[in-house]
Amino acid sequence: LIRQSDYFTHGTDTNAECAQISPRTSAGRVNSLQFIPSAFNETFLCQCKAGYEYGADGLCQKCPMGSYRLEGAPDGCLLCPQGSNTAEAGSKYLDACRCNPGLFMSNSLCQPCAKNTYNDQPGMVSSEACKACPDGKVTADFGAKNMTTDCVCPIGTFFADPVKGICRDCPK
């Protein structure tokens, strides 16, 4: 097994050597290591590639969904910002983290849509992705995800026709 602390002298093609000595029996783990220069001229370290981290068994494994790892970063995948996720395991960049519905990305953080707006799509990168509730409907809170369930009739009105989404004034 090649572990994070395994140093050795390199030959001519360090990444090929690292791939050659990485375990070939574990699915998805072949070529998941790369050489990283150490403080010594002729010594290199086999380290997991971007999108991978060392597992409990000492082998490189893909970063789980909801995390990423940059190339050359210390071992260990970083969690995506709160309210975001990745589409698949093995993400290499923060950009792979996409905000969940009801949110949009601003300055690498997921922000909720304003009241009376909703966003039903993941991965939006602007507050412009938040759409206004139709026909004067309102939301109870920030971060609405679904027009049908989150955009409701305002106080003092009721759904006169829930199928068509028509609000009428309450009887006095």
Backbone as numpy.savetxt, mean C-alpha at the origin, in Angstrom:
# Nx Ny Nz CAx CAy CAz Cx Cy Cz
21.81 -21.76 4.16 20.97 -20.58 4.16 21.84 -19.34 4.16
21.41 -18.33 3.44 22.12 -17.06 3.43 21.35 -16.13 4.34
21.99 -15.66 5.35 21.36 -14.77 6.31 21.93 -13.38 6.19
21.26 -12.43 6.82 21.65 -11.03 6.73 23.11 -10.83 7.16
23.60 -11.63 8.06 24.95 -11.43 8.58 26.01 -12.21 7.81
25.66 -12.89 6.73 26.63 -13.67 5.97 27.42 -12.78 5.01
28.71 -12.60 5.31 29.61 -11.83 4.45 30.54 -12.80 3.75
31.00 -12.46 2.57 32.00 -13.27 1.88 32.61 -12.48 0.75
33.68 -12.96 0.21 34.38 -12.28 -0.88 33.66 -12.56 -2.18
33.53 -11.53 -3.01 32.79 -11.68 -4.26 33.71 -12.03 -5.42
33.07 -12.52 -6.47 33.79 -12.81 -7.71 33.52 -11.70 -8.72
33.25 -12.06 -9.95 33.06 -11.04 -10.98 31.62 -10.55 -11.10
30.64 -11.41 -10.92 29.24 -11.01 -11.06 28.54 -11.26 -9.73
28.57 -10.25 -8.87 28.10 -10.44 -7.50 26.62 -10.80 -7.42
25.78 -10.14 -8.21 24.35 -10.47 -8.13 24.07 -11.88 -8.62
24.80 -12.34 -9.65 24.61 -13.72 -10.12 25.06 -14.71 -9.06
26.19 -14.41 -8.38 26.64 -15.30 -7.31 25.63 -15.36 -6.18
25.08 -14.22 -5.84 24.10 -14.18 -4.76 22.88 -15.02 -5.14
22.42 -14.89 -6.37 21.28 -15.68 -6.83 21.63 -17.17 -6.85
22.87 -17.47 -7.20 23.30 -18.86 -7.30 23.28 -19.54 -5.94
23.63 -18.80 -4.89 23.66 -19.43 -3.57 22.36 -19.28 -2.81
21.40 -18.53 -3.36 20.12 -18.42 -2.67 19.36 -19.74 -2.83
18.56 -20.09 -1.84 17.85 -21.37 -1.89 16.95 -21.47 -3.12
17.03 -22.57 -3.82 16.24 -22.76 -5.03 15.00 -23.63 -4.78
14.84 -24.10 -3.59 13.71 -24.98 -3.31 12.48 -24.24 -2.81
12.63 -23.00 -2.41 11.50 -22.24 -1.89 10.91 -21.40 -3.02
9.69 -21.68 -3.36 9.02 -20.99 -4.49 9.05 -19.49 -4.29
9.38 -18.78 -5.35 9.38 -17.33 -5.30 10.58 -16.71 -4.63
11.53 -17.51 -4.21 12.66 -16.95 -3.48 13.95 -16.98 -4.28
13.97 -17.63 -5.40 15.17 -17.63 -6.23 15.38 -16.20 -6.73
16.61 -15.74 -6.74 16.98 -14.39 -7.17 16.34 -13.30 -6.32
16.04 -13.58 -5.06 15.48 -12.57 -4.19 16.54 -11.92 -3.32
17.80 -12.27 -3.56 18.92 -11.68 -2.83 19.76 -10.83 -3.77
20.46 -9.86 -3.22 21.40 -9.07 -4.01 22.62 -8.77 -3.14
23.73 -8.43 -3.77 24.93 -8.07 -3.04 24.91 -6.60 -2.68
25.32 -6.29 -1.47 25.43 -4.93 -0.98 26.87 -4.73 -0.51
27.57 -3.68 -0.99 28.95 -3.47 -0.54 29.01 -3.26 0.96
30.05 -3.78 1.58 30.26 -3.56 3.01 31.32 -2.48 3.20
31.72 -2.28 4.42 32.75 -1.28 4.72 34.12 -1.74 4.25
34.25 -3.00 3.89 35.53 -3.55 3.46 35.53 -3.72 1.94
36.67 -3.49 1.31 36.77 -3.49 -0.15 36.31 -4.77 -0.81
36.71 -5.90 -0.32 36.45 -7.17 -1.01 35.31 -7.96 -0.39
34.62 -7.41 0.57 33.57 -8.15 1.25 32.21 -7.56 0.89
31.27 -8.44 0.60 29.93 -8.02 0.26 28.92 -8.79 1.10
27.75 -8.26 1.19 26.69 -8.86 1.99 25.54 -9.24 1.07
25.04 -10.43 1.21 23.83 -10.81 0.50 22.66 -10.24 1.29
21.87 -9.40 0.64 20.73 -8.78 1.29 19.50 -8.99 0.41
18.34 -9.07 1.03 17.11 -9.21 0.24 16.96 -8.02 -0.70
16.45 -8.29 -1.90 16.18 -7.24 -2.88 15.02 -6.37 -2.41
14.85 -5.25 -3.09 13.70 -4.38 -2.82 12.42 -5.20 -2.96
11.47 -4.96 -2.06 10.20 -5.69 -2.08 10.24 -6.99 -1.30
11.41 -7.32 -0.71 11.58 -8.54 0.07 12.15 -8.20 1.44
11.93 -9.09 2.39 12.53 -8.98 3.72 12.87 -10.38 4.21
13.73 -10.45 5.22 14.06 -11.76 5.78 12.89 -12.27 6.60
12.52 -13.52 6.36 11.47 -14.17 7.14 12.06 -14.84 8.36
11.22 -15.44 9.18 11.66 -16.11 10.40 12.60 -17.27 10.08
12.48 -17.84 8.86 13.34 -18.96 8.47 14.68 -18.49 7.92
14.91 -17.16 7.88 16.17 -16.63 7.38 16.21 -16.46 5.88
15.14 -16.81 5.18 15.08 -16.67 3.74 14.34 -15.38 3.37
14.66 -14.86 2.20 13.95 -13.67 1.73 12.53 -14.05 1.34
11.60 -13.22 1.74 10.21 -13.41 1.36 9.62 -12.05 0.97
8.62 -12.08 0.12 8.01 -10.84 -0.34 7.43 -10.06 0.83
7.52 -8.74 0.74 6.84 -7.89 1.72 5.35 -8.19 1.63
4.67 -8.30 2.76 3.23 -8.57 2.70 2.46 -7.38 2.13
1.25 -7.63 1.69 0.39 -6.54 1.23 0.30 -5.49 2.34
0.27 -4.24 1.93 0.20 -3.16 2.91 1.56 -2.69 3.38
2.62 -3.16 2.71 3.98 -2.75 3.07 4.86 -2.72 1.82
6.06 -2.16 1.97 7.01 -2.04 0.87 8.42 -1.98 1.44
9.41 -2.19 0.60 10.81 -2.05 1.01 11.62 -1.58 -0.18
12.31 -0.45 0.01 13.16 0.14 -1.02 14.44 -0.66 -1.18
15.08 -0.57 -2.33 16.37 -1.22 -2.54 17.41 -0.57 -1.65
18.22 -1.39 -0.99 19.29 -0.90 -0.12 18.82 -0.46 1.25
17.51 -0.50 1.51 17.00 -0.10 2.82 17.35 -1.18 3.85
17.43 -0.79 5.11 17.66 -1.81 6.15 16.58 -2.88 6.04
16.91 -4.08 6.49 15.95 -5.17 6.35 14.67 -4.87 7.11
13.59 -5.29 6.58 12.28 -5.09 7.18 11.43 -4.20 6.30
10.25 -4.66 5.99 9.33 -3.89 5.16 8.69 -2.80 5.99
8.42 -1.68 5.36 7.76 -0.55 6.01 6.27 -0.60 5.72
5.47 -0.26 6.72 4.03 -0.25 6.53 3.62 0.94 5.68
2.61 0.75 4.87 2.03 1.84 4.10 1.39 2.83 5.08
1.21 4.09 4.65 0.53 5.05 5.53 -0.85 4.53 5.94
-1.30 4.96 7.10 -2.61 4.54 7.60 -3.68 4.85 6.56
-4.56 3.89 6.34 -5.65 4.06 5.39 -5.29 3.68 3.96
-4.12 3.06 3.77 -3.72 2.65 2.42 -3.27 1.20 2.41
-3.14 0.67 1.20 -2.75 -0.72 1.02 -2.04 -0.84 -0.33
-1.41 -1.97 -0.56 -0.80 -2.26 -1.85 -1.68 -3.26 -2.59
-1.55 -3.28 -3.90 -2.37 -4.20 -4.70 -1.87 -5.64 -4.60
-0.59 -5.80 -4.26 -0.02 -7.15 -4.18 1.16 -7.16 -3.22
1.62 -8.33 -2.88 2.79 -8.49 -2.03 4.05 -8.17 -2.85
5.13 -7.81 -2.18 6.41 -7.58 -2.84 6.58 -6.17 -3.39
5.90 -5.20 -2.83 6.02 -3.83 -3.33 7.37 -3.22 -2.97
7.89 -2.42 -3.91 9.23 -1.86 -3.77 9.25 -0.38 -3.42
8.12 0.31 -3.54 8.11 1.76 -3.37 6.90 2.22 -2.57
7.03 3.35 -1.92 5.91 3.98 -1.22 4.77 4.26 -2.19
5.10 4.57 -3.44 4.07 4.86 -4.45 3.13 3.69 -4.68
3.53 2.49 -4.29 2.66 1.32 -4.45 1.52 1.32 -3.43
1.66 2.14 -2.38 0.62 2.25 -1.36 -0.49 3.16 -1.91
-1.67 2.63 -2.00 -2.82 3.37 -2.54 -3.86 3.55 -1.44
-4.35 4.77 -1.33 -5.37 5.05 -0.31 -6.64 4.26 -0.58
-7.29 3.87 0.48 -8.55 3.13 0.39 -9.66 4.07 -0.07
-10.79 3.52 -0.53 -11.94 4.37 -0.88 -12.31 5.27 0.30
-12.78 6.47 -0.03 -13.13 7.46 1.00 -11.96 8.36 1.34
-10.78 8.03 0.80 -9.56 8.78 1.09 -8.85 9.16 -0.19
-7.91 10.10 -0.10 -7.05 10.46 -1.22 -5.66 10.78 -0.65
-4.63 10.65 -1.47 -3.25 10.84 -1.04 -2.88 12.33 -1.14
-2.28 12.84 -0.07 -1.77 14.21 -0.04 -0.52 14.22 0.83
0.62 14.59 0.25 1.90 14.62 0.98 2.21 13.27 1.63
2.02 12.20 0.89 2.29 10.82 1.34 1.43 10.36 2.50
0.32 11.04 2.73 -0.62 10.63 3.77 -2.01 10.53 3.16
-2.80 9.60 3.65 -4.17 9.45 3.19 -5.06 10.41 3.98
-5.79 11.23 3.26 -6.68 12.21 3.87 -8.13 11.84 3.53
-9.05 12.06 4.47 -10.46 11.72 4.18 -11.11 12.75 3.26
-12.05 12.30 2.47 -12.86 13.21 1.66 -13.65 14.10 2.62
-13.91 15.33 2.19 -14.68 16.28 3.01 -16.11 15.79 3.19
-16.79 16.37 4.18 -18.20 16.05 4.37 -18.97 16.38 3.10
-20.01 15.62 2.86 -20.92 15.78 1.71 -20.26 15.42 0.38
-19.13 14.71 0.46 -18.47 14.16 -0.73 -18.15 12.70 -0.45
-17.84 11.95 -1.50 -17.48 10.54 -1.36 -16.47 10.18 -2.43
-15.76 9.10 -2.22 -14.82 8.55 -3.19 -14.92 7.04 -3.12
-15.38 6.42 -4.19 -15.57 4.97 -4.19 -14.43 4.20 -4.85
-13.35 4.88 -5.19 -12.22 4.23 -5.87 -10.97 4.27 -5.00
-10.19 3.18 -4.97 -8.91 3.22 -4.25 -7.85 3.92 -5.09
-6.82 4.42 -4.44 -5.66 4.95 -5.14 -5.79 6.37 -5.65
-6.71 7.14 -5.15 -6.87 8.52 -5.63 -5.79 9.42 -5.02
-5.31 10.37 -5.82 -4.18 11.20 -5.39 -4.53 12.68 -5.31
-5.79 13.01 -5.28 -6.19 14.41 -5.21 -7.57 14.51 -4.57
-7.80 15.63 -3.87 -9.12 15.83 -3.27 -10.20 15.96 -4.35
-9.77 16.23 -5.59 -10.73 16.32 -6.70 -11.37 14.96 -7.00
-10.78 13.89 -6.48 -11.35 12.56 -6.66 -12.60 12.38 -5.82
-12.77 13.23 -4.82 -13.96 13.16 -3.97 -15.10 13.88 -4.68
-16.16 13.13 -4.96 -17.30 13.65 -5.71 -18.38 14.15 -4.75
-19.05 15.20 -5.14 -20.15 15.74 -4.33 -21.32 14.77 -4.33
-21.96 14.63 -3.18 -23.18 13.82 -3.13 -24.21 14.48 -4.04
-24.98 13.67 -4.77 -25.96 14.25 -5.71 -27.21 14.79 -5.02
-27.88 15.65 -5.72 -29.23 16.12 -5.35 -29.33 16.66 -3.93
-28.31 17.37 -3.47 -28.37 17.99 -2.15 -28.23 17.03 -0.98
-27.84 15.80 -1.24 -27.67 14.83 -0.16 -26.42 15.17 0.63
-26.31 14.63 1.82 -25.21 14.92 2.73 -24.62 13.62 3.27
-23.45 13.73 3.88 -22.84 12.59 4.56 -22.81 12.87 6.06
-22.79 11.84 6.84 -22.76 11.99 8.29 -21.35 12.36 8.78
-20.34 12.02 7.99 -18.97 12.22 8.46 -18.03 12.42 7.27
-16.76 12.58 7.57 -15.71 12.67 6.56 -15.40 11.26 6.04
-14.81 11.16 4.87 -14.31 9.88 4.36 -15.38 8.94 3.83
-16.45 9.45 3.28 -17.51 8.60 2.73 -16.98 7.82 1.52
-17.43 6.56 1.41 -16.94 5.65 0.37 -17.97 5.28 -0.69
-19.24 5.46 -0.36 -20.26 4.91 -1.23 -21.42 5.90 -1.37
-21.73 6.28 -2.61 -22.79 7.24 -2.85 -24.13 6.71 -2.33
-24.42 5.46 -2.58 -25.73 4.90 -2.23 -25.95 4.82 -0.72
-24.95 4.41 0.01 -25.14 4.22 1.45 -24.67 5.40 2.30
-23.72 6.19 1.82 -23.17 7.28 2.62 -23.80 8.65 2.33
-24.34 8.84 1.15 -25.00 10.11 0.80 -26.49 9.94 1.12
-26.94 10.66 2.13 -28.30 10.49 2.64 -29.05 11.82 2.59
-30.34 11.74 2.82 -31.15 12.95 2.86 -30.75 13.79 4.07
-30.74 15.13 3.90 -30.39 15.99 5.03 -31.46 15.97 6.12
-31.11 16.49 7.28 -32.05 16.56 8.41 -33.29 17.33 7.97
-34.44 16.83 8.38 -35.70 17.46 8.02 -36.30 16.91 6.74
-35.61 15.94 6.13 -36.12 15.30 4.92 -36.05 13.79 5.08
-36.66 13.08 4.15 -36.64 11.61 4.18 -36.58 11.10 2.75
-36.20 9.83 2.59 -36.18 9.21 1.27 -37.63 8.89 0.88
-38.18 9.70 0.01 -39.56 9.47 -0.45 -39.57 8.32 -1.45
-38.50 8.20 -2.19 -38.37 7.12 -3.17 -36.93 6.60 -3.08
-36.68 5.61 -2.21 -35.31 5.10 -2.03 -34.68 4.56 -3.31
-35.50 4.02 -4.21 -34.96 3.47 -5.46 -34.38 4.60 -6.32
-35.12 5.69 -6.43 -34.67 6.83 -7.24 -33.83 7.81 -6.42
-33.79 7.62 -5.10 -33.00 8.50 -4.24 -33.58 9.88 -4.06
-34.91 9.97 -4.08 -35.57 11.28 -3.98 -35.86 11.59 -2.51
-35.43 12.79 -2.08 -35.70 13.26 -0.72 -36.87 14.23 -0.75
-37.71 14.13 0.27 -38.84 15.06 0.42 -38.80 15.63 1.85
-39.40 16.82 2.01 -39.49 17.41 3.35 -40.36 16.54 4.23
-39.98 16.46 5.48 -40.78 15.72 6.46 -42.10 16.47 6.66
-43.19 15.70 6.92 -44.47 16.36 7.17 -44.38 17.17 8.47
-45.07 18.27 8.50 -45.02 19.16 9.68 -46.20 18.92 10.57
